[in-house]
Coordinates of C-alpha atoms and ligand atoms in Angstrom, one line a residue:
X132 CA 0.0 0.0 0.0
X133 CA 2.8 2.4 0.9
X134 CA 4.7 1.4 -2.2
X135 CA 1.7 2.1 -4.4
X136 CA 1.3 5.5 -2.8
X137 CA 4.8 6.4 -3.4
X138 CA 4.5 5.3 -7.0
X139 CA 1.5 7.6 -7.4
X140 CA 3.2 10.5 -5.8
X141 CA 6.3 10.3 -7.9
X142 CA 4.4 9.6 -11.2
X143 CA 5.5 12.6 -13.3
X144 CA 2.4 12.7 -15.4
X145 CA -0.4 11.8 -13.0
X146 CA -3.0 13.7 -15.0
X147 CA -2.2 11.6 -18.1
X148 CA -2.6 8.3 -16.2
X149 CA -5.7 6.2 -16.5
X150 CA -8.0 6.5 -13.5
X151 CA -6.8 3.2 -12.1
X152 CA -3.0 3.5 -11.8
X153 CA -0.9 1.0 -13.7
X154 CA 0.5 -0.5 -10.5
X155 CA -3.0 -1.4 -9.4
X156 CA -4.1 -2.6 -12.8
X157 CA -1.2 -5.1 -12.7
X158 CA -2.2 -6.4 -9.3
X159 CA -5.9 -6.8 -10.1
X160 CA -6.8 -6.3 -13.7
X161 CA -10.5 -6.4 -13.1
X162 CA -10.8 -4.0 -10.1
X163 CA -13.6 -1.6 -10.7
X164 CA -13.4 1.8 -9.1
X165 CA -15.4 3.1 -6.2
X166 CA -15.0 6.8 -6.1
X167 CA -15.6 9.0 -3.1
X168 CA -16.7 12.3 -4.3
X169 CA -19.1 15.3 -3.9
X170 CA -22.5 15.0 -5.4
X171 CA -25.9 16.8 -5.3
X172 CA -29.0 14.9 -4.2
X173 CA -32.7 15.7 -3.9
X174 CA -33.0 14.7 -0.3
X175 CA -35.6 17.2 0.8
X176 CA -39.0 17.0 -1.0
X177 CA -39.4 18.5 -4.5
X178 CA -39.3 22.2 -4.4
X179 CA -36.5 22.4 -1.8
X180 CA -32.9 22.9 -2.9
X181 CA -30.6 20.1 -3.8
X182 CA -28.3 19.0 -1.0
X183 CA -24.5 18.7 -1.4
X184 CA -23.5 15.2 -0.1
X185 CA -20.3 13.1 0.1
X186 CA -21.0 10.1 -2.0
X187 CA -19.6 6.9 -3.4
X188 CA -19.8 7.2 -7.2
X189 CA -21.9 10.3 -7.2
X190 CA -25.0 8.5 -5.9
X191 CA -26.9 8.5 -2.6
X192 CA -26.8 5.7 -1.4
X193 CA -23.6 4.7 -3.2
X194 CA -23.5 2.1 -6.1
X195 CA -25.3 -1.1 -5.4
X196 CA -22.7 -3.9 -5.2
X197 CA -24.0 -7.4 -5.8
X198 CA -21.8 -10.5 -5.9
X199 CA -22.3 -14.2 -5.6
X200 CA -21.4 -16.0 -2.3
X201 CA -17.9 -17.4 -2.5
X202 CA -16.7 -14.9 -5.0
X203 CA -14.0 -12.3 -4.6
X204 CA -14.8 -8.6 -4.5
X205 CA -12.2 -6.1 -5.8
X206 CA -12.7 -2.4 -5.8
X207 CA -10.2 0.4 -6.0
X208 CA -11.2 3.2 -3.8
X209 CA -10.4 6.5 -5.5
X210 CA -10.6 9.4 -3.1
X211 CA -11.8 12.5 -4.9
X212 CA -12.9 14.2 -1.8
X213 CA -10.8 16.9 0.0
X214 CA -10.7 14.8 3.2
X215 CA -9.0 11.4 3.9
X216 CA -11.4 8.4 3.8
X217 CA -11.6 4.6 3.8
X218 CA -14.2 1.9 3.2
X219 CA -15.4 -0.6 5.8
X220 CA -17.4 -3.6 4.5
X221 CA -19.9 -3.9 7.4
X222 CA -20.7 -7.4 8.4
X223 CA -18.4 -9.2 6.0
X224 CA -16.2 -11.8 7.7
X225 CA -13.3 -10.3 5.9
X226 CA -9.6 -10.6 5.7
X227 CA -8.4 -8.2 8.5
X228 CA -6.2 -6.1 6.2
X229 CA -9.3 -5.2 4.1
X230 CA -11.5 -4.1 7.0
X231 CA -11.0 -0.4 6.2
X232 CA -10.3 0.9 9.7
X233 CA -7.8 3.8 9.7
X234 CA -5.3 3.5 12.5
X235 CA -6.0 -0.2 12.9
X236 CA -6.0 -2.0 9.5
X237 CA -4.8 0.7 7.1
X238 CA -4.0 4.4 6.9
X239 CA -6.8 6.7 5.8
X240 CA -6.6 7.3 2.0
X241 CA -5.6 10.9 1.4
X242 CA -7.3 13.1 -1.2
X243 CA -6.3 12.1 -4.7
X244 CA -5.0 8.7 -3.7
X245 CA -6.3 5.2 -4.0
X246 CA -6.5 1.9 -2.1
X247 CA -7.2 -1.5 -3.5
X248 CA -9.8 -3.6 -1.6
X249 CA -9.6 -7.3 -2.5
X250 CA -11.4 -9.9 -0.4
X251 CA -13.5 -13.1 -0.4
X252 CA -17.2 -13.1 0.4
X253 CA -17.8 -16.2 2.5
X254 CA -21.4 -15.4 3.5
X255 CA -24.5 -14.6 1.6
X256 CA -26.7 -11.9 2.9
X257 CA -27.5 -8.2 3.2
X258 CA -24.4 -6.1 4.1
X259 CA -23.3 -2.5 3.5
X260 CA -20.2 -0.4 3.1
X261 CA -19.4 2.9 4.5
X262 CA -16.5 5.3 5.4
X263 CA -14.7 4.4 8.6
X264 CA -12.8 7.7 8.8
X265 CA -14.4 10.5 10.8
X266 CA -17.4 8.3 10.3
X267 CA -19.8 10.3 12.5
X268 CA -19.5 13.0 9.8
X269 CA -18.6 11.1 6.7
X270 CA -21.4 8.5 7.0
X271 CA -23.9 11.3 7.9
X272 CA -22.8 13.2 4.7
X273 CA -23.7 10.2 2.6
X274 CA -20.6 7.9 2.3
X275 CA -22.4 4.5 2.4
X276 CA -23.9 2.0 0.0
X277 CA -25.4 -1.5 -0.1
X278 CA -23.4 -4.7 -0.5
X279 CA -25.5 -7.7 -1.4
X280 CA -24.0 -11.2 -1.4
X281 CA -26.3 -13.5 -3.3
X282 CA -27.2 -17.1 -2.2
X283 CA -26.2 -19.8 -4.6
X284 CA -29.9 -20.5 -4.7
X285 CA -32.0 -17.6 -3.8
X286 CA -35.5 -17.8 -2.2
X287 CA -38.7 -18.0 -4.3
X288 CA -39.6 -14.3 -4.5
X289 CA -40.9 -12.1 -7.4
X290 CA -38.6 -9.2 -6.5
X291 CA -35.7 -8.1 -4.3
X292 CA -35.7 -4.6 -3.0
X293 CA -33.0 -2.9 -1.0
X294 CA -34.4 -0.2 1.4
X295 CA -31.7 1.9 3.0
X296 CA -33.2 3.8 5.8
X297 CA -31.5 7.0 6.7
X298 CA -31.9 10.5 8.2
X299 CA -30.2 13.8 7.5
X300 CA -30.1 17.0 9.5
X301 CA -30.7 19.7 6.9
X302 CA -30.9 23.5 7.2
X303 CA -34.5 24.0 6.1
X304 CA -33.7 27.3 4.4
X305 CA -30.7 26.2 2.3
X306 CA -31.3 22.4 2.1
X307 CA -27.6 21.9 3.1
X308 CA -26.3 19.5 5.8
X309 CA -26.1 21.1 9.2
X310 CA -22.6 21.3 10.9
X311 CA -21.0 18.6 13.0
X312 CA -19.6 20.2 16.2
X313 CA -22.7 19.8 18.3
X314 CA -21.6 18.6 21.8
X315 CA -25.2 17.7 22.6
X316 CA -25.2 15.1 19.9
X317 CA -22.0 13.5 21.2
X318 CA -23.1 13.5 24.8
X319 CA -26.8 12.4 24.3
X320 CA -28.4 10.1 21.7
X321 CA -26.1 11.0 18.8
X322 CA -27.0 13.0 15.7
X323 CA -30.7 12.5 14.9
X324 CA -31.7 14.0 11.6
X325 CA -34.7 16.2 10.9
X326 CA -35.7 14.4 7.7
X327 CA -36.1 10.6 7.3
X328 CA -35.5 9.1 3.9
X329 CA -35.2 5.8 2.1
X330 CA -32.7 5.1 -0.7
X331 CA -31.8 8.8 -0.6
X332 CA -35.3 10.2 -1.1
X333 CA -38.1 11.5 1.0
X334 CA -41.4 9.6 0.5
X335 CA -40.0 6.6 -1.3
X336 CA -42.6 5.0 -3.6
X337 CA -42.5 1.6 -5.2
X338 CA -45.0 -0.2 -7.5
X339 CA -46.3 -3.6 -6.4
X340 CA -49.0 -6.1 -7.4
X341 CA -51.5 -7.8 -5.1
X342 CA -50.1 -11.2 -3.9
X343 CA -46.7 -10.3 -5.2
X344 CA -43.9 -11.8 -3.0
X345 CA -41.1 -9.4 -2.2
X346 CA -37.8 -9.7 -0.4
X347 CA -37.2 -6.5 1.4
X348 CA -33.6 -5.8 2.6
X349 CA -33.8 -3.1 5.3
X350 CA -30.5 -1.5 6.1
X351 CA -30.3 1.3 8.7
X352 CA -27.5 3.6 7.6
X353 CA -28.4 6.5 9.9
X354 CA -25.7 7.4 12.4
X355 CA -28.0 7.4 15.5
X356 CA -31.7 6.9 14.7
X357 CA -33.3 3.6 15.9
X358 CA -36.1 2.8 13.4
X359 CA -39.3 1.3 14.9
X360 CA -41.0 -0.3 11.9
X361 CA -44.1 -2.2 11.0
X362 CA -46.0 -3.1 7.8
X363 CA -49.4 -2.4 6.5
X364 CA -51.0 -4.2 3.5
X365 CA -48.0 -6.6 3.6
X366 CA -47.7 -9.9 5.5
X367 CA -44.7 -12.0 5.9
X368 CA -41.7 -13.2 7.8
X369 CA -38.3 -12.0 9.1
X370 CA -35.8 -14.3 7.3
X371 CA -32.4 -12.9 8.2
X372 CA -30.8 -10.4 10.7
X373 CA -27.6 -8.6 10.0
X374 CA -27.2 -10.7 6.9
X375 CA -27.4 -14.1 8.6
X376 CA -30.4 -16.3 8.0
X377 CA -32.7 -17.3 10.8
X378 CA -33.1 -21.0 11.3
X379 CA -36.8 -20.6 11.0
X380 CA -38.6 -17.6 9.3
X381 CA -40.3 -15.6 12.1
X382 CA -43.8 -14.3 11.3
X383 CA -44.0 -10.6 11.2
X384 CA -46.6 -9.8 13.8
X385 CA -45.1 -7.0 15.9
X386 CA -43.1 -4.0 15.2
X387 CA -39.3 -4.3 14.6
X388 CA -36.5 -2.2 16.0
X389 CA -33.7 -1.5 13.5
X390 CA -30.7 0.1 15.2
X391 CA -28.0 1.9 13.3
X392 CA -26.0 -0.5 11.1
X393 CA -28.4 -3.4 11.6
X394 CA -30.2 -5.2 8.8
X395 CA -33.5 -7.1 8.5
X396 CA -34.4 -9.2 5.5
X397 CA -38.1 -9.7 5.2
X398 CA -40.1 -11.9 2.8
X399 CA -43.5 -10.3 2.4
X400 CA -46.6 -10.9 0.3
X401 CA -48.6 -7.9 -0.8
X402 CA -52.0 -8.4 0.8
X403 CA -53.4 -4.9 -0.1
X404 CA -55.9 -5.0 -2.9
X405 CA -55.3 -3.9 -6.4
X406 CA -55.8 -0.1 -6.5
X407 CA -54.9 0.5 -2.9
X408 CA -51.6 1.0 -1.1
X409 CA -49.3 -0.9 1.3
X410 CA -46.6 0.6 3.5
X411 CA -43.5 0.1 5.4
X412 CA -44.5 2.0 8.5
X413 CA -42.3 4.1 10.8
X414 CA -43.5 4.5 14.3
X415 CA -42.6 7.5 16.4
X416 CA -44.3 7.6 19.8
X417 CA -48.0 7.1 19.0
X418 CA -47.7 8.4 15.5
X419 CA -47.2 6.3 12.4
X420 CA -45.6 7.5 9.1
X421 CA -45.3 5.9 5.7
X422 CA -41.5 5.2 5.3
X423 CA -42.0 3.4 2.0
X424 CA -45.3 3.5 0.0
X425 CA -46.2 0.6 -2.3
X426 CA -48.7 1.5 -4.9
X427 CA -50.6 -1.7 -5.6
X428 CA -51.5 -1.9 -9.3
X429 CA -52.5 -5.2 -10.8
X430 CA -52.6 -8.7 -9.4
X431 CA -49.6 -11.1 -9.4
X432 CA -51.4 -14.2 -8.2
X433 CA -54.9 -15.1 -7.0
X434 CA -53.5 -16.2 -3.6
X435 CA -50.6 -15.5 -1.4
X436 CA -48.0 -18.2 -1.1
X437 CA -47.2 -20.3 2.0
X438 CA -44.5 -19.9 4.5
X439 CA -41.1 -19.5 2.8
X440 CA -38.3 -22.0 3.5
X441 CA -35.4 -20.7 5.6
X442 CA -32.5 -19.2 3.7
X443 CA -29.6 -21.5 3.4
X444 CA -27.3 -21.1 6.5
X445 CA -23.8 -19.6 6.0
X446 CA -20.8 -21.8 6.7
X447 CA -19.1 -22.4 10.0
X448 CA -21.4 -20.4 12.2
X449 CA -21.9 -22.8 15.1
X450 CA -21.1 -21.2 18.5
X451 CA -20.1 -24.1 20.6
X452 CA -17.8 -24.5 23.7
X453 CA -19.6 -21.9 25.9
X454 CA -18.6 -23.6 29.1
X455 CA -14.8 -23.4 28.6
X456 CA -15.1 -20.0 26.9
X457 CA -12.8 -17.0 27.5
X458 CA -14.8 -14.6 29.5
X459 CA -14.6 -10.8 29.1
X460 CA -16.6 -7.8 30.4
X461 CA -17.4 -4.5 28.8
X462 CA -18.5 -1.8 31.2
X463 CA -20.2 1.1 29.4
X464 CA -20.2 4.5 31.2
X465 CA -20.6 8.2 30.5
X466 CA -22.9 10.5 28.6
X467 CA -25.2 13.2 29.8
X468 CA -26.9 12.9 33.1
X469 CA -24.6 10.1 34.4
X470 CA -21.1 10.8 33.2
X471 CA -18.3 8.9 35.1
X472 CA -16.3 9.8 38.2
X473 CA -13.0 9.5 36.3
X474 CA -11.6 7.6 33.3
X475 CA -8.3 7.1 31.5
X476 CA -7.9 9.5 28.6
X477 CA -4.7 9.8 26.6
X478 CA -2.7 8.1 29.4
X479 CA -3.9 10.3 32.2
X480 CA -6.8 10.2 34.6
X481 CA -9.5 12.6 33.6
X482 CA -12.7 13.7 35.3
X483 CA -15.9 13.7 33.2
X484 CA -15.6 17.5 33.0
X485 CA -12.1 17.3 31.7
X486 CA -13.1 14.7 29.1
X487 CA -16.1 16.8 28.1
X488 CA -13.8 19.8 27.5
X489 CA -12.0 17.6 25.0
X490 CA -15.2 16.5 23.3
X491 CA -15.1 13.1 24.9
X492 CA -18.1 11.7 26.9
X493 CA -18.0 7.9 27.1
X494 CA -15.8 5.2 28.5
X495 CA -15.5 1.4 28.1
X496 CA -13.9 -0.3 31.1
X497 CA -12.8 3.1 32.4
X498 CA -11.0 4.1 29.2
X499 CA -12.0 6.9 26.9
X500 CA -11.5 6.0 23.2
X501 CA -9.2 3.3 21.7
X502 CA -7.1 1.7 24.4
X503 CA -3.4 0.7 24.1
X504 CA -4.3 -2.8 24.9
X505 CA -7.1 -4.9 23.3
X506 CA -10.1 -5.8 25.4
X507 CA -8.9 -9.4 25.2
X508 CA -6.6 -11.6 23.1
X509 CA -8.1 -14.8 21.9
X510 CA -6.5 -17.8 20.3
X511 CA -7.8 -18.5 16.8
X512 CA -10.9 -20.7 17.1
X513 CA -11.4 -19.9 20.8
X514 CA -15.0 -19.3 22.0
X515 CA -15.4 -16.0 23.8
X516 CA -18.2 -14.6 25.9
X517 CA -18.5 -10.9 26.6
X518 CA -21.0 -9.4 29.1
X519 CA -21.9 -5.9 28.3
X520 CA -23.2 -3.6 31.0
X521 CA -24.8 -0.4 29.8
X522 CA -24.6 2.0 32.8
X523 CA -25.5 5.1 30.7
X524 CA -28.9 6.7 30.2
X525 CA -28.8 6.0 26.4
X526 CA -29.2 3.1 24.0
X527 CA -26.1 1.9 22.1
X528 CA -25.7 -0.3 19.1
X529 CA -22.6 -2.4 19.7
X530 CA -20.9 -3.6 16.6
X531 CA -18.1 -6.1 16.4
X532 CA -16.0 -6.3 13.3
X533 CA -15.0 -9.5 11.5
X534 CA -17.3 -11.8 13.3
X535 CA -21.0 -12.5 14.0
X536 CA -22.0 -13.4 17.6
X537 CA -25.1 -14.8 19.3
X538 CA -26.7 -13.4 22.4
X539 CA -26.6 -15.7 25.4
X540 CA -30.0 -15.2 27.1
X541 CA -30.2 -15.5 30.9
X542 CA -31.8 -18.9 30.5
X543 CA -28.8 -20.1 28.5
X544 CA -30.5 -20.2 25.1
X545 CA -28.8 -18.5 22.2
X546 CA -30.2 -15.7 20.1
X547 CA -29.8 -15.2 16.3
X548 CA -26.5 -14.4 14.7
X549 CA -25.9 -10.7 14.7
X550 CA -23.0 -8.2 14.1
X551 CA -24.7 -5.3 15.9
X552 CA -26.5 -5.5 19.3
X553 CA -28.9 -2.9 20.5
X554 CA -28.7 -2.3 24.2
X555 CA -30.9 0.0 26.2
X556 CA -30.1 2.0 29.4
X557 CA -29.2 -0.2 32.4
X558 CA -29.3 -3.4 30.5
X559 CA -26.8 -6.2 31.0
X560 CA -26.5 -8.5 28.0
X561 CA -24.1 -11.3 27.0
X562 CA -22.8 -12.3 23.6
X563 CA -20.7 -15.3 22.5
X564 CA -18.8 -16.0 19.4
X565 CA -16.0 -18.1 18.0
X566 CA -12.9 -15.9 17.4
X567 CA -12.2 -17.5 14.1
X568 CA -10.9 -14.6 12.2
X569 CA -7.3 -13.4 13.0
X570 CA -6.4 -9.8 13.4
X571 CA -7.3 -6.6 15.3
X572 CA -11.0 -6.0 15.2
X573 CA -12.7 -2.9 16.5
X574 CA -15.7 -3.2 18.7
X575 CA -17.6 0.1 19.1
X576 CA -21.0 1.8 19.3
X577 CA -22.5 2.4 15.9
X578 CA -24.2 5.6 17.2
X579 CA -21.2 7.1 15.4
X580 CA -21.0 10.3 17.5
X581 CA -20.6 8.0 20.5
X582 CA -17.8 6.0 18.8
X583 CA -16.1 9.4 18.1
X584 CA -16.4 10.5 21.7
X585 CA -15.1 7.5 23.6
X586 CA -17.1 4.3 22.8
X587 CA -14.4 2.4 20.9
X588 CA -12.3 -0.6 21.8
X589 CA -10.8 -3.5 19.9
X590 CA -10.2 -7.2 20.3
X591 CA -7.3 -9.3 19.0
X592 CA -7.5 -12.8 17.5
X593 CA -4.1 -14.5 17.1
X594 CA -3.2 -16.0 13.8
Ligands
C2O26 CU1 -20.3 -0.2 10.3 CU2 -17.0 0.0 12.7 O1 -18.6 -0.1 11.5
CU27 CU1 -23.7 4.6 21.8

């Protein structure tokens, strides 16, 4: 990576070079480009000004990437922004060097430079990619896109729709993204937007037919908002969470919480009549809004279909050996209204007030921000259990890189595979996973303002 950069820098006629530098073409002749750059998007309703966003490939969300399970994905990131950036492939059990975390797995890619991402896709499912540099700002400005890994044999559906749920905080006069220095966001629930969108637009509308069967891939790319969702005029099942299939499809009969970074795959039948409408409904308090409107025109079948079969499981996902597991604990403190008595920050002891003066508000195990030492070091293949204690006043969406885990319920049963766990205030939860993927993996809150103001640690899995 360093060598490539040097090559680029010393290349006498950079302007005359093709977009993908020769050195990279030689390494991976087929690498397509993913370009981080400015773009304009109609986020606010028609009639409001366009919003300048930071995008992948000029689109909001960024280009849809679809690839078959078991294939290799190669993309050359070209940074055409004026800030350094990187790409993290969220939820992929990826080769550590390709994980896209500046300061841990690579350096941030400076403006005008490139980085080759090249990795295997072991698991089918719904994933996404996003900037992992200054991510509380860069993801909120639009640096994210969907990554779909297709099953060798997909489910029996008529259509597959990706629905990326997001929010933006816009200045209503200018339509531009509001600034990022707000300490209230860091110390409270994160940066909640004032406009809620799907696939980059307000009032997303899709066409559908009565009794059509749809696979809906919901992805929450907002940096802080927890979506509380339901359906109307649709009936169906949850078939996967965070990309990973459920053993048995779960009937959709209550509302679903989708925390930042989480995904839910639904298989639904359109039960609304021809000429009417169906909705993905967003619930806020006792109000309900149409997050996605389905205009029902025509009839796909005279009857809905029966319960779908489960999606095929991904390989090597058994979490065994809980009894002899390595045990770890993550104590979560800080934030408005509770704070902490003191915590280590930059190698010194800091009071909550001193931390706050430096824009830091949260601590994991008494440490503000990325610690010198990992939370734990596991042997490759070792089973690990981590208890998480949220002693703050806020919910947090805890994301572990490079692995999926299962929740260990108090009665000893295991929950579904996930890569992001939503925890409410004062909850204690436990997760377990097999540390099968060597490397340094960050473990952080996906309310990204929290990650930037203290909620960040990492684990190490030996090779
Ligand atoms: Cu989706 Cu560390 O991120
Ligand atoms: Cu948090």
